[in-house]
Amino acid sequence: MTRLHPSVLWAIPCVVVGFFTYLAREYQLDDSLIYLRYLRNLIEGNGLVFNPGEYFNGLTSPLYVFVLFLGSFVFQNLQLNTIIISGALLLAAAIVAGKLFSRSNWEAIFTAVLIGGFSIFYWNFGMESALFLCLIGLSLHLYSSDSDYFVLTLSLLALTRIEGIILAGFLGLDYLYRHKKLPNLKLMATAIVIFSLPFLFNYFYYGALVPATGSAKIGQGSSGLWGDGWLFLDTAHLVSLGFRGSMLAFLLTVAYACVGVWLLRHNRVATLALAFAVTLFLVYTLFNVPNYYWYYSPFFYLGLLFAAHGLWSMLASAWQKFKRARDSKALLTLISNTTAMTIIIAATMTFQERGPPLHYVTLGNWLAANTPEDSSVAMVEVGTVGWYSRREIVDILGLVSPHNAEHIGKREFFAWQQYYQPDYVLVHDPQWAHERSVSLLLETGAYTLDSEFNFRGFLLLTKSGLISDEQISQNARNAMIGERNLEELADSSSYPPDFVRLDAGRLFAHAPTELTLTLKQPEENLQIGYGLDTAIQGRHSGICFAVKKPLTDEVLFSDCIATDSAANDMNRAADIPFRGNVGDELLFSISCPVGCDYAWSYWNKVYFLSTADD
């Protein structure tokens, strides 16, 4: 009987990746359609832009765009092109990982299958993640083979995601330490040229050397809209996505990865790979990058690589002991490790078909059919709706629109309205924290709700035409100034955080409180907004608001909201005649004439017309 050649066994990971890629054939990740819209505009002759005529670089990965562009000559269906390329790159990443540390052909195949079947990698399809993983694995493989061609793959890695420079630094320094010389100079020169070309293109085409996405993501993290604290350490969603919610499978994988790290502790390349992973994790954490799951791909890739080595080594050892001794202890060890392997594989492989986000597809198609072709739409998730609507898109969060990301990072949430006054604004209902600035457009009458738009969970705002674009921009500046003043009032507080807190444009203050604001320049005509949470209607005993000059005890304004006030009368505003000089202090007080039970109140607007008009 003829024995199969070992290479035939590599058909197993090919079948695994091919099967799961087929299940993901209709999958569309919102951010991945940003790439496709750039590419479609290029193919249609509009340039490599998201909005025709707007040369702004919102592309994270120049190499991935180039790969997609080359693939489009073979697969004209850009969605199919993206899925096939993602599948092929993931397969390559799995195979090269299998060959990296394995001591047998079966271990290599097992490693490739474990990585190739990991569900979270398929949730990343359409992004540059698979290309990044492939080049990480290939760079480590070439370096372990003492091939100087690793400098070329490292240059490509850094062009896929700039974080690839971290691995290049570790491998480069180690090479210099070991060889006391530089790698092949021709290859280094080629790598430098390859790495430089996209930056030159960016400079002459977009007017900026680097894409805006890196600073945009960092700005998103510092905005507070994605949560407080260290965002990248919030990983609960990864257990659900990658391990079907099985904490046992996750912990087993971590445990076997630790075993793999220990077994490979004397392997130089394994140590370098681990150093890269740790450093990359620290960079993401310290820069407070939002915890989008595709950023975790390198950690899962290397983690599964170590876990596969640890698990297979323990299985192989138990099997050898059982064959020799046939004792119950060896058999128990073999069964326990086999059971663990089954649990991990069952949890990490998801046999479900993935499709597009149908709600966004429907919204995009509705906008395409019901809005003028030359109209513009602002929103916070721009990929799918932008792809299907084919409308000019204003990205409130700034990934594909100039100016906005910088302001988001500074928590200047209204700033985008200074630059953009789109025809429509699409928001969630109830509004996301990311969309908090949109309320101003309704409050000022600049936009109204579109009565023909009827989608559960969403609202469409239509430009009213009642006020000018210049006034919309001015209103945004007023709101920004007001938020800065609210922040200063909050900073002046000596009360516990539970009593005074700034949240979503409102400075909540449980009465009694006194907060101060110091004028930075001459000001006049103070405008304020204040009120009570409607949840305490009828439960409080009356709450009074006042603005005073503390030095002279002059009361500039006072007003009380009675316990029986109607809900629509619990949010108020006032214009206060006022003239002040630099250094003058204003005291904002909230008091309770009877009792302060349920005295939750707030200030939500504090600005001066003299500043607003500048």
Coordinates of C-alpha atoms in Angstrom, one line a residue:
M1 CA 0.0 0.0 0.0
T2 CA 1.4 3.4 -1.0
R3 CA 1.9 5.9 1.9
L4 CA 0.8 9.4 1.5
H5 CA 3.5 12.0 1.1
P6 CA 3.5 14.3 4.2
S7 CA 2.9 17.4 2.1
V8 CA -0.5 16.0 1.2
L9 CA -1.5 16.5 4.8
W10 CA -1.3 20.3 4.3
A11 CA -4.6 20.0 2.5
I12 CA -6.2 19.8 5.9
P13 CA -5.6 23.5 6.9
C14 CA -6.4 24.5 3.3
V15 CA -9.8 22.8 3.6
V16 CA -10.4 24.3 7.1
V17 CA -9.6 27.9 5.9
G18 CA -11.4 27.4 2.7
F19 CA -14.6 26.2 4.5
F20 CA -14.7 29.1 7.0
T21 CA -13.9 31.6 4.2
Y22 CA -16.9 30.3 2.3
L23 CA -19.0 30.8 5.4
A24 CA -17.8 34.4 5.5
R25 CA -18.3 35.1 1.8
E26 CA -21.1 37.6 2.5
Y27 CA -19.5 39.2 5.5
Q28 CA -19.0 43.0 5.5
L29 CA -17.2 44.7 8.4
D30 CA -18.2 48.4 8.6
D31 CA -14.6 49.7 8.7
S32 CA -13.6 47.4 5.8
L33 CA -16.0 49.1 3.5
I34 CA -14.1 52.3 4.0
Y35 CA -11.2 50.6 2.1
L36 CA -13.6 49.4 -0.6
R37 CA -15.1 52.9 -1.1
Y38 CA -11.7 54.3 -1.6
L39 CA -10.9 51.6 -4.1
R40 CA -14.2 51.9 -5.9
N41 CA -13.6 55.7 -6.3
L42 CA -10.2 55.0 -7.7
I43 CA -11.5 52.4 -10.2
E44 CA -14.3 54.7 -11.3
G45 CA -11.8 57.5 -12.0
N46 CA -12.6 59.7 -8.9
G47 CA -9.2 59.2 -7.3
L48 CA -8.1 57.3 -4.2
V49 CA -10.5 59.3 -2.0
F50 CA -13.5 58.5 0.2
N51 CA -15.5 61.6 -1.0
P52 CA -14.8 62.6 -4.6
G53 CA -12.9 65.9 -4.6
E54 CA -11.8 65.6 -1.0
Y55 CA -8.2 64.4 -0.8
F56 CA -8.0 63.2 2.8
N57 CA -6.1 60.0 3.7
G58 CA -8.2 57.8 5.9
L59 CA -6.4 54.6 4.9
T60 CA -4.6 52.8 7.7
S61 CA -2.7 50.3 5.4
P62 CA -1.2 51.5 2.1
L63 CA 0.0 48.0 1.3
Y64 CA -3.4 46.4 1.9
V65 CA -5.0 48.9 -0.5
F66 CA -2.4 48.0 -3.1
V67 CA -3.1 44.3 -2.6
L68 CA -6.8 44.9 -3.0
F69 CA -6.2 47.0 -6.1
L70 CA -4.1 44.2 -7.7
G71 CA -6.8 41.7 -6.8
S72 CA -9.5 43.8 -8.4
F73 CA -8.0 42.9 -11.8
V74 CA -8.9 39.3 -11.2
F75 CA -12.1 39.7 -9.2
Q76 CA -14.1 42.7 -10.3
N77 CA -16.6 42.2 -7.5
L78 CA -14.8 44.1 -4.8
Q79 CA -16.6 42.4 -1.9
L80 CA -15.6 38.9 -3.3
N81 CA -12.1 40.2 -3.9
T82 CA -11.7 41.3 -0.3
I83 CA -13.0 38.0 1.1
I84 CA -10.8 35.8 -1.1
I85 CA -7.7 37.8 -0.4
S86 CA -8.4 37.7 3.4
G87 CA -8.8 34.0 3.2
A88 CA -5.7 33.4 1.2
L89 CA -3.6 35.6 3.5
L90 CA -5.0 33.9 6.6
L91 CA -4.1 30.5 5.2
A92 CA -0.6 31.7 4.4
A93 CA -0.3 33.1 8.0
A94 CA -1.5 29.8 9.4
I95 CA 0.9 27.7 7.4
V96 CA 3.9 29.7 8.1
A97 CA 3.0 29.7 11.8
G98 CA 2.8 25.9 11.6
K99 CA 6.3 25.7 10.3
L100 CA 7.9 28.1 12.8
F101 CA 8.4 26.1 16.0
S102 CA 6.9 22.7 15.2
R103 CA 9.0 19.6 15.8
S104 CA 6.9 17.3 13.6
N105 CA 4.8 17.6 10.5
W106 CA 1.7 16.7 12.5
E107 CA 2.4 19.5 15.0
A108 CA 2.8 22.0 12.2
I109 CA -0.5 20.9 10.7
F110 CA -2.3 21.1 14.1
T111 CA -0.9 24.6 14.6
A112 CA -2.1 25.7 11.2
V113 CA -5.6 24.2 11.8
L114 CA -5.9 25.8 15.2
I115 CA -5.0 29.3 13.8
G116 CA -6.9 28.8 10.5
G117 CA -10.1 27.8 12.3
F118 CA -10.0 30.6 14.9
S119 CA -13.3 32.5 14.6
I120 CA -12.2 36.0 15.5
F121 CA -9.9 36.1 12.5
Y122 CA -12.9 35.8 10.2
W123 CA -14.7 38.6 12.0
N124 CA -11.7 40.7 10.9
F125 CA -12.1 39.8 7.2
G126 CA -12.0 42.9 5.0
M127 CA -9.4 44.6 7.2
E128 CA -5.6 44.4 6.9
S129 CA -5.4 42.0 9.8
A130 CA -4.7 38.8 7.8
L131 CA -2.0 40.6 5.8
F132 CA -0.4 41.8 9.0
L133 CA -0.4 38.3 10.5
C134 CA 1.0 36.8 7.4
L135 CA 3.9 39.2 7.3
I136 CA 4.6 38.7 11.1
G137 CA 4.8 35.0 10.6
L138 CA 6.9 35.2 7.4
S139 CA 9.3 37.7 9.0
L140 CA 9.8 35.5 12.0
H141 CA 10.2 32.4 9.7
L142 CA 12.8 34.1 7.5
Y143 CA 14.7 35.4 10.5
S144 CA 14.8 31.9 12.1
S145 CA 16.1 30.6 8.7
D146 CA 19.0 33.1 8.7
S147 CA 17.6 34.7 5.5
D148 CA 18.4 38.4 5.1
Y149 CA 15.1 38.6 3.1
F150 CA 13.4 39.3 6.5
V151 CA 14.3 43.0 6.0
L152 CA 11.9 43.0 2.9
T153 CA 9.0 41.4 4.8
L154 CA 9.6 43.8 7.7
S155 CA 9.3 46.8 5.4
L156 CA 6.1 45.4 4.0
L157 CA 4.9 44.7 7.6
A158 CA 5.4 48.3 8.6
L159 CA 3.5 49.4 5.5
T160 CA 0.6 47.2 6.5
R161 CA 0.4 48.7 9.9
I162 CA 3.0 51.2 11.2
E163 CA 3.2 49.1 14.4
G164 CA 5.2 46.6 12.4
I165 CA 8.2 48.9 13.2
I166 CA 8.3 47.4 16.6
L167 CA 9.0 43.9 15.3
A168 CA 11.5 45.4 12.9
G169 CA 13.3 47.0 15.8
F170 CA 13.6 43.8 17.8
L171 CA 14.8 41.7 14.9
G172 CA 17.1 44.4 13.6
L173 CA 18.8 44.9 17.0
D174 CA 19.1 41.2 17.5
Y175 CA 20.7 40.8 14.1
L176 CA 23.3 43.4 14.8
Y177 CA 24.0 41.8 18.2
R178 CA 24.5 38.4 16.7
H179 CA 26.3 39.3 13.4
K180 CA 28.0 42.6 14.3
K181 CA 27.0 43.9 10.9
L182 CA 24.1 45.1 8.9
P183 CA 22.0 42.7 6.7
N184 CA 22.6 42.5 3.0
L185 CA 22.9 46.2 1.9
K186 CA 21.1 45.7 -1.4
L187 CA 18.1 44.2 0.4
M188 CA 18.2 47.0 3.0
A189 CA 18.3 49.6 0.3
T190 CA 15.3 47.9 -1.4
A191 CA 13.5 47.7 1.8
I192 CA 14.0 51.4 2.5
V193 CA 12.8 52.3 -1.0
I194 CA 9.7 50.1 -0.6
F195 CA 9.0 51.6 2.8
S196 CA 9.4 55.2 1.5
L197 CA 7.3 55.1 -1.6
P198 CA 3.8 55.3 0.1
F199 CA 4.9 58.2 2.2
L200 CA 6.1 60.1 -0.9
F201 CA 2.8 59.2 -2.5
N202 CA 0.9 60.5 0.6
Y203 CA 2.8 63.7 0.6
F204 CA 2.3 64.6 -3.1
Y205 CA -1.3 63.2 -3.3
Y206 CA -2.8 64.0 0.0
G207 CA -0.5 66.7 1.3
A208 CA 0.5 64.8 4.4
L209 CA 3.1 62.1 4.9
V210 CA 1.0 59.8 7.1
P211 CA -2.6 58.8 7.1
A212 CA -4.9 60.4 9.7
T213 CA -6.2 57.2 11.1
G214 CA -3.5 56.7 13.7
S215 CA -4.0 60.0 15.4
A216 CA -7.7 59.6 14.9
K217 CA -7.8 56.3 16.9
I218 CA -5.6 57.8 19.7
G219 CA -7.9 60.8 19.7
Q220 CA -11.0 58.5 20.0
G221 CA -9.4 56.9 23.0
S222 CA -8.7 60.1 24.8
S223 CA -12.2 61.5 24.0
G224 CA -13.8 59.4 26.7
L225 CA -16.6 58.4 24.3
W226 CA -15.4 54.8 24.3
G227 CA -15.2 54.6 28.1
D228 CA -12.9 55.7 30.9
G229 CA -9.7 54.1 32.1
W230 CA -7.5 51.8 30.0
L231 CA -9.7 50.9 27.1
F232 CA -7.4 48.2 25.6
L233 CA -7.6 46.2 28.9
D234 CA -11.4 45.9 28.4
T235 CA -11.3 42.5 26.7
A236 CA -14.6 40.8 27.8
H237 CA -16.0 40.9 24.3
L238 CA -13.1 38.9 23.0
V239 CA -14.1 35.8 25.0
S240 CA -17.5 36.0 23.3
L241 CA -16.2 36.6 19.8
G242 CA -13.1 34.3 19.9
F243 CA -14.2 31.5 22.3
R244 CA -18.0 31.5 21.9
G245 CA -18.3 32.8 25.4
S246 CA -16.4 29.9 26.9
M247 CA -14.1 31.2 29.7
L248 CA -12.9 27.6 30.2
A249 CA -11.7 27.4 26.6
F250 CA -10.0 30.8 26.9
L251 CA -8.2 29.9 30.2
L252 CA -7.1 26.6 28.7
T253 CA -5.7 28.4 25.7
V254 CA -3.8 30.9 28.0
A255 CA -2.5 28.0 30.1
Y256 CA -1.2 26.1 27.1
A257 CA 0.3 29.3 25.7
C258 CA 2.2 29.7 28.9
V259 CA 3.5 26.1 28.6
G260 CA 4.5 26.8 25.0
V261 CA 6.4 30.0 26.1
W262 CA 8.2 28.0 28.8
L263 CA 9.2 25.2 26.4
L264 CA 10.5 27.7 23.9
R265 CA 12.2 29.9 26.4
H266 CA 15.6 29.1 24.9
N267 CA 14.4 29.7 21.3
R268 CA 15.7 33.1 20.2
V269 CA 13.0 33.8 17.7
A270 CA 10.2 32.8 20.2
T271 CA 11.7 35.3 22.7
L272 CA 11.7 38.0 20.1
A273 CA 8.1 37.2 19.1
L274 CA 7.1 37.4 22.7
A275 CA 8.9 40.7 23.2
F276 CA 7.2 42.1 20.2
A277 CA 3.8 41.1 21.5
V278 CA 4.4 42.5 25.0
T279 CA 5.7 45.8 23.6
L280 CA 2.8 46.1 21.1
F281 CA 0.3 45.5 23.9
L282 CA 1.9 48.2 26.0
V283 CA 1.9 50.7 23.1
Y284 CA -1.8 50.1 22.5
T285 CA -2.6 50.3 26.2
L286 CA -0.6 53.4 26.9
F287 CA -1.9 55.2 23.9
N288 CA -5.4 54.2 25.0
V289 CA -6.3 52.8 21.6
P290 CA -10.1 51.8 21.5
N291 CA -10.6 48.0 22.0
Y292 CA -11.6 47.2 18.4
Y293 CA -11.2 43.4 18.1
W294 CA -8.9 43.5 15.0
Y295 CA -6.2 45.2 17.1
Y296 CA -5.9 42.0 19.1
S297 CA -5.2 39.8 16.1
P298 CA -1.4 39.7 16.6
F299 CA -1.8 38.6 20.2
F300 CA -4.2 35.8 19.3
Y301 CA -2.0 34.8 16.4
L302 CA 1.1 34.5 18.5
G303 CA -0.8 33.2 21.5
L304 CA -2.3 30.4 19.5
L305 CA 1.1 29.6 18.1
F306 CA 2.5 29.1 21.6
A307 CA -0.6 27.3 22.8
A308 CA -0.5 24.9 19.9
H309 CA 3.2 24.1 20.7
G310 CA 2.5 23.7 24.4
L311 CA -0.6 21.5 23.8
W312 CA 1.0 19.3 21.2
S313 CA 4.1 18.8 23.2
M314 CA 2.1 17.6 26.2
L315 CA 0.0 15.3 24.0
A316 CA 3.1 13.9 22.3
S317 CA 4.9 13.4 25.7
A318 CA 1.8 11.7 27.2
W319 CA 1.4 9.4 24.2
Q320 CA 5.1 8.3 24.3
K321 CA 4.8 7.5 28.0
F322 CA 1.6 5.6 27.5
K323 CA 3.1 3.6 24.7
R324 CA 6.1 2.7 26.9
A325 CA 4.5 2.1 30.2
R326 CA 0.8 1.6 29.5
D327 CA 0.1 2.9 33.0
S328 CA -3.1 4.7 34.1
K329 CA -1.3 7.9 34.9
A330 CA 0.0 8.3 31.4
L331 CA -3.5 7.4 30.0
L332 CA -5.1 10.0 32.3
T333 CA -2.7 12.7 31.1
L334 CA -3.4 11.8 27.5
I335 CA -7.1 11.9 28.0
S336 CA -7.1 15.2 29.9
N337 CA -5.0 16.9 27.2
T338 CA -7.1 15.5 24.4
T339 CA -10.2 16.7 26.2
A340 CA -8.7 20.2 26.6
M341 CA -7.8 20.2 22.9
T342 CA -11.4 19.3 22.0
I343 CA -12.8 22.0 24.2
I344 CA -10.5 24.6 22.7
I345 CA -11.2 23.6 19.1
A346 CA -14.9 23.4 19.7
A347 CA -15.0 26.9 21.2
T348 CA -12.7 28.6 18.7
M349 CA -14.4 27.4 15.5
T350 CA -17.7 28.9 14.8
F351 CA -19.9 27.2 12.1
Q352 CA -22.1 30.1 11.2
E353 CA -22.4 32.1 8.1
R354 CA -21.5 35.7 8.4
G355 CA -23.3 38.5 6.5
P356 CA -23.4 42.2 6.2
P357 CA -24.9 44.5 8.9
L358 CA -28.4 44.5 7.3
H359 CA -29.7 47.5 9.2
Y360 CA -26.9 49.7 7.8
V361 CA -27.3 48.2 4.3
T362 CA -31.0 49.1 4.4
L363 CA -30.2 52.6 5.6
G364 CA -27.6 53.1 2.8
N365 CA -30.0 51.9 0.2
W366 CA -32.8 54.1 1.5
L367 CA -30.5 57.2 1.3
A368 CA -29.5 56.2 -2.2
A369 CA -33.1 56.1 -3.3
N370 CA -34.6 59.0 -1.3
T371 CA -31.9 61.8 -1.2
P372 CA -30.4 63.9 -4.0
E373 CA -27.2 62.5 -5.6
D374 CA -25.3 65.6 -4.6
S375 CA -26.4 65.6 -1.0
S376 CA -24.2 65.0 2.0
V377 CA -24.9 62.9 5.2
A378 CA -23.1 63.1 8.5
M379 CA -22.9 60.0 10.8
V380 CA -20.5 58.2 13.1
E381 CA -20.3 54.8 11.4
V382 CA -19.5 55.6 7.8
G383 CA -18.4 52.3 6.1
T384 CA -21.5 50.4 5.2
V385 CA -23.9 53.4 4.8
G386 CA -21.3 55.2 2.8
W387 CA -20.8 52.3 0.5
Y388 CA -24.4 51.7 -0.3
S389 CA -25.7 55.2 -0.3
R390 CA -22.9 56.6 -2.6
R391 CA -23.5 60.0 -0.9
E392 CA -20.9 62.5 0.3
I393 CA -20.2 61.5 3.9
V394 CA -19.2 63.6 6.8
D395 CA -17.5 61.4 9.5
I396 CA -18.3 63.0 12.8
L397 CA -15.5 61.0 14.4
G398 CA -13.0 62.0 11.8
L399 CA -11.6 58.8 10.3
V400 CA -12.4 60.0 6.8
S401 CA -13.2 63.7 7.3
P402 CA -10.6 66.4 7.9
H403 CA -10.5 68.3 11.3
N404 CA -13.0 66.2 13.2
A405 CA -10.7 63.6 14.8
E406 CA -8.4 66.2 16.3
H407 CA -11.3 67.9 18.0
I408 CA -12.8 64.7 19.2
G409 CA -9.5 63.9 20.9
K410 CA -9.7 67.3 22.7
R411 CA -13.3 66.5 23.7
E412 CA -14.5 69.4 21.5
F413 CA -17.6 67.4 20.4
F414 CA -19.4 70.3 18.6
A415 CA -16.4 71.4 16.6
W416 CA -17.3 69.4 13.4
Q417 CA -20.3 71.6 12.9
Q418 CA -17.9 74.6 12.4
Y419 CA -16.6 72.9 9.2
Y420 CA -19.6 70.9 8.0
Q421 CA -23.3 71.7 7.6
P422 CA -24.5 68.6 5.8
D423 CA -27.9 68.1 4.2
Y424 CA -28.7 65.2 6.5
V425 CA -27.5 63.8 9.8
L426 CA -28.1 60.1 10.6
V427 CA -28.1 59.2 14.3
H428 CA -29.1 56.3 16.5
D429 CA -32.3 56.4 18.6
P430 CA -31.5 56.7 21.4
Q431 CA -28.5 58.7 20.5
W432 CA -25.0 57.2 21.2
A433 CA -22.6 59.2 23.3
H434 CA -20.6 59.7 20.1
E435 CA -23.6 61.6 18.6
R436 CA -24.2 64.0 21.6
S437 CA -23.4 67.0 19.5
V438 CA -26.3 66.4 17.2
S439 CA -28.9 67.6 19.8
L440 CA -27.7 71.1 19.3
L441 CA -28.8 71.0 15.7
L442 CA -32.4 70.2 16.7
E443 CA -32.4 72.6 19.7
T444 CA -31.4 75.6 17.5
G445 CA -33.9 74.7 14.7
A446 CA -31.1 74.1 12.2
Y447 CA -32.4 70.6 11.5
T448 CA -35.7 68.9 11.8
L449 CA -36.7 65.2 11.9
D450 CA -37.4 63.7 8.5
S451 CA -41.0 62.5 8.7
E452 CA -40.5 60.1 5.7
F453 CA -37.7 58.3 7.4
N454 CA -39.1 55.5 9.5
F455 CA -36.4 53.0 10.7
R456 CA -36.5 51.7 14.2
G457 CA -33.4 52.6 16.2
F458 CA -32.4 55.5 13.9
L459 CA -33.4 59.1 13.2
L460 CA -32.7 61.2 10.1
L461 CA -32.3 65.0 10.6
T462 CA -32.9 67.2 7.6
K463 CA -31.5 70.7 7.2
S464 CA -34.3 73.1 7.9
G465 CA -33.0 76.1 6.0
L466 CA -34.2 78.4 8.8
I467 CA -30.8 79.5 9.8
S468 CA -27.6 80.0 7.8
D469 CA -24.6 77.8 7.6
E470 CA -22.6 80.6 9.3
Q471 CA -25.1 80.6 12.2
I472 CA -24.8 76.8 12.5
S473 CA -21.0 77.2 12.7
Q474 CA -21.4 80.0 15.3
N475 CA -23.8 77.9 17.4
A476 CA -21.1 75.2 17.4
R477 CA -18.5 77.6 18.6
N478 CA -20.9 78.8 21.4
A479 CA -21.4 75.2 22.5
M480 CA -17.7 74.6 22.6
I481 CA -17.1 77.6 24.7
G482 CA -19.9 76.6 27.0
E483 CA -18.4 73.1 27.4
R484 CA -15.0 74.6 28.4
N485 CA -16.7 76.8 30.9
L486 CA -18.6 73.8 32.3
E487 CA -15.3 72.0 32.6
E488 CA -13.8 74.9 34.6
L489 CA -16.8 74.9 36.9
A490 CA -16.4 71.2 37.4
D491 CA -12.7 71.6 38.2
S492 CA -13.5 74.3 40.8
S493 CA -15.5 71.7 42.8
S494 CA -14.3 70.6 46.2
Y495 CA -17.3 68.2 46.5
P496 CA -17.1 64.4 46.1
P497 CA -17.4 63.1 42.6
D498 CA -20.8 61.7 43.4
F499 CA -22.1 65.2 44.0
V500 CA -20.6 67.1 41.0
R501 CA -19.8 65.4 37.7
L502 CA -19.7 66.4 34.0
D503 CA -21.5 64.0 31.8
A504 CA -22.6 64.3 28.1
G505 CA -22.6 68.1 28.1
R506 CA -24.3 68.5 31.5
L507 CA -22.6 69.5 34.7
F508 CA -24.7 67.6 37.3
A509 CA -24.6 69.0 40.7
H510 CA -26.5 67.7 43.7
A511 CA -27.7 70.8 45.7
P512 CA -26.4 72.5 47.6
T513 CA -23.3 73.4 45.6
E514 CA -21.3 76.5 44.8
L515 CA -18.9 76.5 41.8
T516 CA -16.8 79.3 40.4
L517 CA -15.7 80.6 37.0
T518 CA -12.9 83.1 36.5
L519 CA -12.9 85.3 33.4
K520 CA -9.9 85.0 31.1
Q521 CA -10.9 88.1 29.1
P522 CA -13.4 90.9 29.2
E523 CA -16.9 89.4 28.8
E524 CA -20.5 90.5 28.5
N525 CA -24.0 89.2 28.2
L526 CA -23.9 85.8 29.9
Q527 CA -26.2 83.0 28.6
I528 CA -26.9 80.0 30.8
G529 CA -28.8 76.7 30.6
Y530 CA -29.9 74.9 33.8
G531 CA -32.5 72.4 35.0
L532 CA -33.5 69.2 36.8
D533 CA -33.6 65.6 35.7
T534 CA -37.2 64.8 34.8
A535 CA -36.9 61.6 36.9
I536 CA -37.1 63.7 40.1
Q537 CA -40.3 65.5 39.0
G538 CA -42.5 65.9 42.0
R539 CA -40.0 64.3 44.4
H540 CA -37.8 67.3 45.2
S541 CA -38.9 70.2 47.5
G542 CA -37.9 73.0 45.0
I543 CA -34.4 73.9 43.8
C544 CA -33.0 77.4 43.2
F545 CA -30.3 78.5 40.8
A546 CA -28.3 81.7 41.1
V547 CA -25.3 83.5 39.5
K548 CA -23.5 86.0 41.7
K549 CA -20.4 88.2 41.9
P550 CA -18.8 86.8 45.1
L551 CA -16.7 89.9 45.8
T552 CA -19.7 92.3 45.9
D553 CA -22.3 89.6 46.6
E554 CA -24.3 91.1 43.7
V555 CA -26.9 88.6 42.4
L556 CA -26.9 88.7 38.6
F557 CA -29.6 86.0 38.2
S558 CA -31.8 83.7 40.3
D559 CA -34.6 81.3 39.5
C560 CA -36.4 78.4 41.3
I561 CA -38.0 75.3 39.9
A562 CA -41.0 74.3 42.0
T563 CA -41.7 70.7 42.9
D564 CA -44.9 70.8 40.8
S565 CA -43.3 72.2 37.6
A566 CA -44.2 70.4 34.4
A567 CA -41.5 68.1 32.9
N568 CA -41.1 70.4 29.9
D569 CA -40.5 73.3 32.3
M570 CA -37.6 71.6 34.1
N571 CA -35.0 72.5 31.5
R572 CA -34.6 76.3 31.3
A573 CA -32.3 79.0 29.8
A574 CA -31.6 82.6 30.5
D575 CA -29.9 85.6 29.0
I576 CA -28.2 87.7 31.7
P577 CA -27.0 91.3 31.1
F578 CA -23.5 91.3 32.3
R579 CA -20.1 93.1 31.9
G580 CA -17.0 91.7 33.4
N581 CA -13.2 92.1 33.3
V582 CA -10.2 89.8 33.3
G583 CA -9.9 88.0 36.6
D584 CA -13.5 88.6 37.8
E585 CA -15.1 85.6 39.4
L586 CA -18.7 84.4 39.0
L587 CA -20.3 82.1 41.6
F588 CA -22.8 79.5 40.3
S589 CA -24.9 78.3 43.2
I590 CA -27.7 75.7 43.6
S591 CA -29.7 75.6 46.8
C592 CA -32.7 74.1 48.4
P593 CA -34.9 76.5 50.4
V594 CA -36.7 73.5 52.2
G595 CA -34.7 70.3 51.8
C596 CA -32.2 68.8 49.4
D597 CA -33.6 65.3 49.0
Y598 CA -33.7 64.3 45.3
A599 CA -31.9 67.6 44.5
W600 CA -30.2 66.4 41.3
S601 CA -29.8 69.5 39.1
Y602 CA -27.5 70.6 36.3
W603 CA -25.9 73.5 34.4
N604 CA -25.8 72.7 30.6
K605 CA -24.9 76.0 29.0
V606 CA -22.5 78.7 30.1
Y607 CA -21.1 81.2 27.6
F608 CA -20.8 84.9 26.8
L609 CA -22.0 86.6 23.7
S610 CA -18.8 88.7 23.5
T611 CA -16.7 85.5 23.2
A612 CA -19.2 83.8 20.9
D613 CA -19.2 86.7 18.5
D614 CA -15.4 86.8 18.1

